[in-house]
XYZ file of C-alpha atoms in Angstrom:
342
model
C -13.207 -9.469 -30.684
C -12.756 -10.285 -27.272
C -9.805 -11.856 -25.846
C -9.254 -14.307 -23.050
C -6.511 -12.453 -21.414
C -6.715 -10.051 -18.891
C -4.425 -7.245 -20.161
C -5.121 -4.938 -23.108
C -2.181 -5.442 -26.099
C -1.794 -4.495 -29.633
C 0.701 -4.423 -32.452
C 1.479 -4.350 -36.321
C 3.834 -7.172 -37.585
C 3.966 -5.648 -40.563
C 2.437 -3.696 -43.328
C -0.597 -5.977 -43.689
C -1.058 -7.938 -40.340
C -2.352 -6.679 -36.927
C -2.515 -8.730 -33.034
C -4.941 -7.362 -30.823
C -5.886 -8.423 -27.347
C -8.122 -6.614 -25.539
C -8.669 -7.479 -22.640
C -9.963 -9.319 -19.480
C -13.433 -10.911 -20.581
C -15.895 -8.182 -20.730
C -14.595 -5.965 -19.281
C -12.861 -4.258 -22.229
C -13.887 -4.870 -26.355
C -11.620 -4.441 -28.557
C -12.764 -3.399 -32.149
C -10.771 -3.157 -35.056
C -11.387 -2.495 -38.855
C -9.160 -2.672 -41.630
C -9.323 -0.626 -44.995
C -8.366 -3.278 -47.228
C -7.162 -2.556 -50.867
C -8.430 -3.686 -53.997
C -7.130 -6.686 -56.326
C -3.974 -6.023 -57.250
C -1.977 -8.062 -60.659
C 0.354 -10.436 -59.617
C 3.348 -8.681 -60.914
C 2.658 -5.835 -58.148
C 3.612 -5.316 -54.876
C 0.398 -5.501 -52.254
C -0.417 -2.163 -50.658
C -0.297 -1.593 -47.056
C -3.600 -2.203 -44.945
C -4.731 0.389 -43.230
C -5.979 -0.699 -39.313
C -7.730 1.361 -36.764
C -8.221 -0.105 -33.255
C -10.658 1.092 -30.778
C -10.781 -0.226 -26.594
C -14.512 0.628 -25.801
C -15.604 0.121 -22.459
C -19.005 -2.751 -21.994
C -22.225 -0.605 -21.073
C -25.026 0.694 -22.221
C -23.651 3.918 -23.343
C -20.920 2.991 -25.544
C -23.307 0.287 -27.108
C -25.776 3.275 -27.855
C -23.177 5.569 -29.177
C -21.642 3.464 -31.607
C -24.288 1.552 -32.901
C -26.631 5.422 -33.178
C -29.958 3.502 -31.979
C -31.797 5.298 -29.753
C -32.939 4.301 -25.573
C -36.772 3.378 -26.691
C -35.338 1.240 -29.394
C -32.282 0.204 -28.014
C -33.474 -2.795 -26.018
C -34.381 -5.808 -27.729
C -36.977 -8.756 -27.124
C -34.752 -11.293 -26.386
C -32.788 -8.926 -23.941
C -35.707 -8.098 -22.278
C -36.484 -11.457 -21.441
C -32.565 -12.345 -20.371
C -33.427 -9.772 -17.736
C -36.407 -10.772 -16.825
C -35.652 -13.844 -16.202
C -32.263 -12.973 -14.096
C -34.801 -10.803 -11.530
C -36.594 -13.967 -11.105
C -33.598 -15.937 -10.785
C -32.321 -13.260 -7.902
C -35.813 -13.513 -6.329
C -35.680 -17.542 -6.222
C -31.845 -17.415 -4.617
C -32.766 -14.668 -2.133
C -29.775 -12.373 -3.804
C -31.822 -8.913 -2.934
C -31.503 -9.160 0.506
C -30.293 -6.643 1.994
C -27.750 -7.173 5.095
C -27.102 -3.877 5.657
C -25.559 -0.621 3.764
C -21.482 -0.471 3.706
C -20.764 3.131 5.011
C -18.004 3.409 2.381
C -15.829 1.652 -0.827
C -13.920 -1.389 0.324
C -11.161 -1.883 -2.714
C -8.545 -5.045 -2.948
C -6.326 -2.871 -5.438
C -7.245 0.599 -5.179
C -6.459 1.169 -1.568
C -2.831 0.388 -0.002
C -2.960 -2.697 2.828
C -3.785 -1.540 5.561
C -6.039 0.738 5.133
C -9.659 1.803 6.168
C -10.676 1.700 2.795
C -8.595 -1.583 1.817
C -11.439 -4.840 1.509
C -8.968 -6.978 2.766
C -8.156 -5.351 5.917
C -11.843 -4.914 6.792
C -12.165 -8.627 6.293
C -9.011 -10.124 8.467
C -9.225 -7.466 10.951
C -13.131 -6.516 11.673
C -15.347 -9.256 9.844
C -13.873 -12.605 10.904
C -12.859 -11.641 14.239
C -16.883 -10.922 14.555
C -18.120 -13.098 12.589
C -16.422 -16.437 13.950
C -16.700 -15.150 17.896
C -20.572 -15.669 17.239
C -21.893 -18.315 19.360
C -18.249 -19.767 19.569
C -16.673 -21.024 23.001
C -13.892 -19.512 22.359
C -13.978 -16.406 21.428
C -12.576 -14.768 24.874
C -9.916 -17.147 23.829
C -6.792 -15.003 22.303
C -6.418 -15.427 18.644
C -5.047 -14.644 15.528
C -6.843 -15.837 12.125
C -4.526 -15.836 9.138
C -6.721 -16.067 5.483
C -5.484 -16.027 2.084
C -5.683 -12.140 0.737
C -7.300 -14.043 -2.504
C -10.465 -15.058 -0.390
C -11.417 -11.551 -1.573
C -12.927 -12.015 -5.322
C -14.563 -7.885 -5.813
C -14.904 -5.112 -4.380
C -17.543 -3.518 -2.031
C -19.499 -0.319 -3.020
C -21.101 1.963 -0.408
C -24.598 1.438 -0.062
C -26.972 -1.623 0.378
C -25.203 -4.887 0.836
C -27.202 -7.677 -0.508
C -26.622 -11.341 -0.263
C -25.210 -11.359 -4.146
C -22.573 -8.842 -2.741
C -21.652 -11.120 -0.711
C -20.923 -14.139 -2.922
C -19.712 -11.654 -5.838
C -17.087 -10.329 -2.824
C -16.445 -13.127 -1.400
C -17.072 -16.687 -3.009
C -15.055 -19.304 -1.292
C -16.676 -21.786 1.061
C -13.582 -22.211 3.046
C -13.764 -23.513 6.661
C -11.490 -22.243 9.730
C -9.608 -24.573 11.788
C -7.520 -23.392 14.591
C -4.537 -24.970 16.728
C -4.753 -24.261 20.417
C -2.050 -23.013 22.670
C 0.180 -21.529 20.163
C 2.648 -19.403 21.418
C 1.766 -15.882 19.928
C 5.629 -14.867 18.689
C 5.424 -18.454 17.080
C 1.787 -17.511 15.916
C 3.468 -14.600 14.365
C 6.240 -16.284 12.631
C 4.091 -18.802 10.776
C 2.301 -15.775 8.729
C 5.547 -14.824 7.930
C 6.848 -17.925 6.553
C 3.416 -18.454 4.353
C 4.305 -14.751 2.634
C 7.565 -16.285 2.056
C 6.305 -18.663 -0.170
C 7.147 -18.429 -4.129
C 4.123 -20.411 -4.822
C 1.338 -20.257 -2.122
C -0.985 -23.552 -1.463
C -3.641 -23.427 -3.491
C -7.795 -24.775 -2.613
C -8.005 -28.272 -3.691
C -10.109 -27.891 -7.042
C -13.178 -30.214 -7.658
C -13.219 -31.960 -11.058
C -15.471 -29.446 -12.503
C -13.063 -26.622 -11.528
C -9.893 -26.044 -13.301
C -7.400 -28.384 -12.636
C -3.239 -28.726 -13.359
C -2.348 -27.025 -16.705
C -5.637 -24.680 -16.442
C -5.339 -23.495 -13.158
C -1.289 -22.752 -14.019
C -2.673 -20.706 -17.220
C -4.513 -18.680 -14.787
C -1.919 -17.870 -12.593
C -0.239 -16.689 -15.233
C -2.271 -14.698 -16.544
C -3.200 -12.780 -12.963
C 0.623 -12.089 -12.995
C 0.272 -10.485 -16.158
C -2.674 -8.616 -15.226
C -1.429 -6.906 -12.123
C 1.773 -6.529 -13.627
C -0.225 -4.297 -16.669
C -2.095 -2.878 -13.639
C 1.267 -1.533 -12.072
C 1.946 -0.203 -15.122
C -0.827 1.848 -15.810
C -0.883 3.469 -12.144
C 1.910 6.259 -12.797
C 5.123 3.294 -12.732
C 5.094 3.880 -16.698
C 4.424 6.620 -19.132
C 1.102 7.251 -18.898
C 1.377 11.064 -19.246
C -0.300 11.606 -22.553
C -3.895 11.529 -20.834
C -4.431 14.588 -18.739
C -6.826 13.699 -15.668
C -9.700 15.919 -15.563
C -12.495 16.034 -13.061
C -14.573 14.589 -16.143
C -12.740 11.912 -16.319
C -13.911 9.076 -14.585
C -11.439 6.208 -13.289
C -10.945 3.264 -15.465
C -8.511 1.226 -17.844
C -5.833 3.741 -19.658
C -4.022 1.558 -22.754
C -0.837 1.493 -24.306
C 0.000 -0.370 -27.354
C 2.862 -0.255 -29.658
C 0.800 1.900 -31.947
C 0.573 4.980 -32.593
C -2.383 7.228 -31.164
C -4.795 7.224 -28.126
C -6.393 3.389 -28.896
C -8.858 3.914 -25.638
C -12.567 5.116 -26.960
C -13.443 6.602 -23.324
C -10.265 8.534 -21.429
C -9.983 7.497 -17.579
C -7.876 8.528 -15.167
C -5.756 5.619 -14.210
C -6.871 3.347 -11.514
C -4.897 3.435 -8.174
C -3.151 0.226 -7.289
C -1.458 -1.233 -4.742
C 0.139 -4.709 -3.734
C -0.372 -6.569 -0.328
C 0.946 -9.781 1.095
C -0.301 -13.577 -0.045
C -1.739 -13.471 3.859
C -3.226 -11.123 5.487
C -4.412 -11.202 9.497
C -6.490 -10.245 11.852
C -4.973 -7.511 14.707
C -2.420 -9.287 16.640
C -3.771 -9.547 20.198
C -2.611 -7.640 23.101
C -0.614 -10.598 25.083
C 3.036 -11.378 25.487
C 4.729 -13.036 23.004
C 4.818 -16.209 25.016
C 1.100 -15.987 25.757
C -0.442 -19.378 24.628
C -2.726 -18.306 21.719
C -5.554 -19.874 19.385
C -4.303 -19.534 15.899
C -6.937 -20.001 13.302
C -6.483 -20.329 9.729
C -8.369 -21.563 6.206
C -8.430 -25.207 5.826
C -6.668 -25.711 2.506
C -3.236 -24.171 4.383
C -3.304 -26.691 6.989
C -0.539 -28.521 5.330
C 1.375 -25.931 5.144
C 0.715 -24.036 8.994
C 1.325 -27.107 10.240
C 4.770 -27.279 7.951
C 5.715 -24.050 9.508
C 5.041 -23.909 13.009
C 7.190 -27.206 13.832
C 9.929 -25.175 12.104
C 9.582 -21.976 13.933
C 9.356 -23.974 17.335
C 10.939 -27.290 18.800
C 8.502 -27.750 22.009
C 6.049 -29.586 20.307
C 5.723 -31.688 17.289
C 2.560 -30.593 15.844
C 0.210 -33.146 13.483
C -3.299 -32.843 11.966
C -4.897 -34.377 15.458
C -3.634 -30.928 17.210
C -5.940 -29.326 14.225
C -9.839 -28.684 15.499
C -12.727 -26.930 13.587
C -13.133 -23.439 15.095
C -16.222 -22.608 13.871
C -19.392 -23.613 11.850
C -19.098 -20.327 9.717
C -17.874 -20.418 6.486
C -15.529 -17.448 4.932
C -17.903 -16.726 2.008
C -20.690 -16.181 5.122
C -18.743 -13.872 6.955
C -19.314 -10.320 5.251
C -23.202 -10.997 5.654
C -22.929 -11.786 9.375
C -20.971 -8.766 10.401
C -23.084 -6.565 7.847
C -26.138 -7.268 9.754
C -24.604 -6.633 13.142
C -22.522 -3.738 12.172
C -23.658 -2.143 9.239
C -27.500 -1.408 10.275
């Protein structure tokens, strides 16, 4: 029974009723059984069920383990063909291709901001600097780009980079305008005021995306999830599991019931929080230097909001606002992979 939600929850009412939710969608399955008494005359008083609840983690091996089918009968006919069919699928799309082979983990949660190993400060302060100076006018120009930290979907492993790496890391097709001559301290004061922000702008959704009451749903959900993430890294009592070097990282639940619920122990995943907007390096100018600052189209609104606040020397409107480049954020990774990571 898998839920819709992205945290793991579970708890007894009462003597004959159970709530489980068990997770984000496949990423954790939540089983539970019930021993349930027999008929009982109406004069009597029903028994209480007994529940067990089990958190098993989707792959292969816990499939195999619980159902006790063995590897050369485990796959089935119809699977076989889903698979199939998805290698052709990669094939057709070009998703194998290989841009180059990422030298180490690149995490959005796992490692603090900044970091070597943080995703999001490879991508504001190594890939789009690159990656939008290519066959641009001006990239000798001073800059500083400013992207939304949720223009990072996954994580990168080390090893091959392939062009479905790319879109799984990095989806959006967001374009990056920039506003020229920008003093840098005001530069600098407009990334501020967008962390400010209670409620960040948002990409404008298509009408087959989730739109109003949906994409609020979702929001609050992700608030739940990281808060449940915060959790589980050492801020609450997760001391009943002992972290071996056996144990491999992963979700560690707690429910209001009694008894270890996970079916595989992990050792809690690391996690840390980072600003709404993260940046490239701030360039090496004085703070009255005239800069270009560059930013994701959907915040244009609010940059432009923001900088005639920090500033009264110019009035800025949307004919200061010019496209800075032809590449697209969810291109970006692949360009400075094959430069860079070959």
């Amino acid at each position: 029974n898998q839920s819709l939600m992205e945290t793991t929850y579970e708890a007894q009412y009462d003597g004959r009723s159970m709530a489980l939710e068990s997770g984000r969608y496949m990423e954790t399955i939540g089983w539970l059984s019930a021993k349930l008494d027999g008929k009982t005359k109406k004069s009597q008083d029903p028994k209480d069920i007994v529940f067990s609840r089990r958190y098993l983690d989707p792959n292969r091996v816990t499939y195999k383990y619980h159902t006790g089918i063995k590897d050369s009968k485990f796959d089935t006919t119809l699977g076989m063909f889903i698979s199939r069919s998805l290698k052709v699928l990669a094939e057709k799309f070009g998703l194998n291709f290989v841009y180059g082979t990422a030298p180490h983990d690149y995490t959005i949660y796992q490692s603090p901001y900044p970091s070597e190993g943080s995703l999001l400060s490879l991508f504001s302060e190594k890939v789009l600097p690159y990656a939008l100076s290519v066959n641009n006018t001006r990239s000798k120009v001073p800059n500083l780009i400013i992207v939304s930290a949720s223009s990072q979907r996954f994580d990168i492993y080390a090893g091959s980079f392939t062009k479905n790496d790319q879109l799984t890391a990095s989806f959006y097709p967001d374009r990056f305008l920039y506003i020229p001559e920008v003093r840098l301290s005001d530069a600098k004061k407009v990334v501020s005021a967008l962390n400010g922000l209670s409620n960040p702008p948002a990409r404008r959704q298509s009408s087959r995306q989730m739109q109003g009451s949906k994409e609020d749903d979702l929001q609050y959900v992700g608030e739940k999830y990281h808060a449940w993430f915060w959790d589980m890294n050492g801020h609450n009592d997760v001391e009943r599991y002992v972290t071996t070097r056996s144990q491999t990282l992963g979700y560690v639940t707690k429910d209001s019931c009694p008894g270890i619920g996970d079916d595989t122990l992990h050792a809690p995943l690391a996690y840390y929080t980072f600003p709404k907007f993260v940046h490239s390096d701030v360039p090496d100018v004085p703070e009255n230097a005239p800069i270009d600052l560059v930013f994701i189209n959907y915040i244009e609104a609010s940059v432009l909001t923001f900088l005639n606040k920090v500033q009264t020397v110019k009035v800025y409107d949307s004919s200061d606002i010019r496209l800075y480049s032809q590449v697209l954020a969810n291109e970006a990774l692949g360009i400075y992979a094959q430069a860079l990571w070959n």
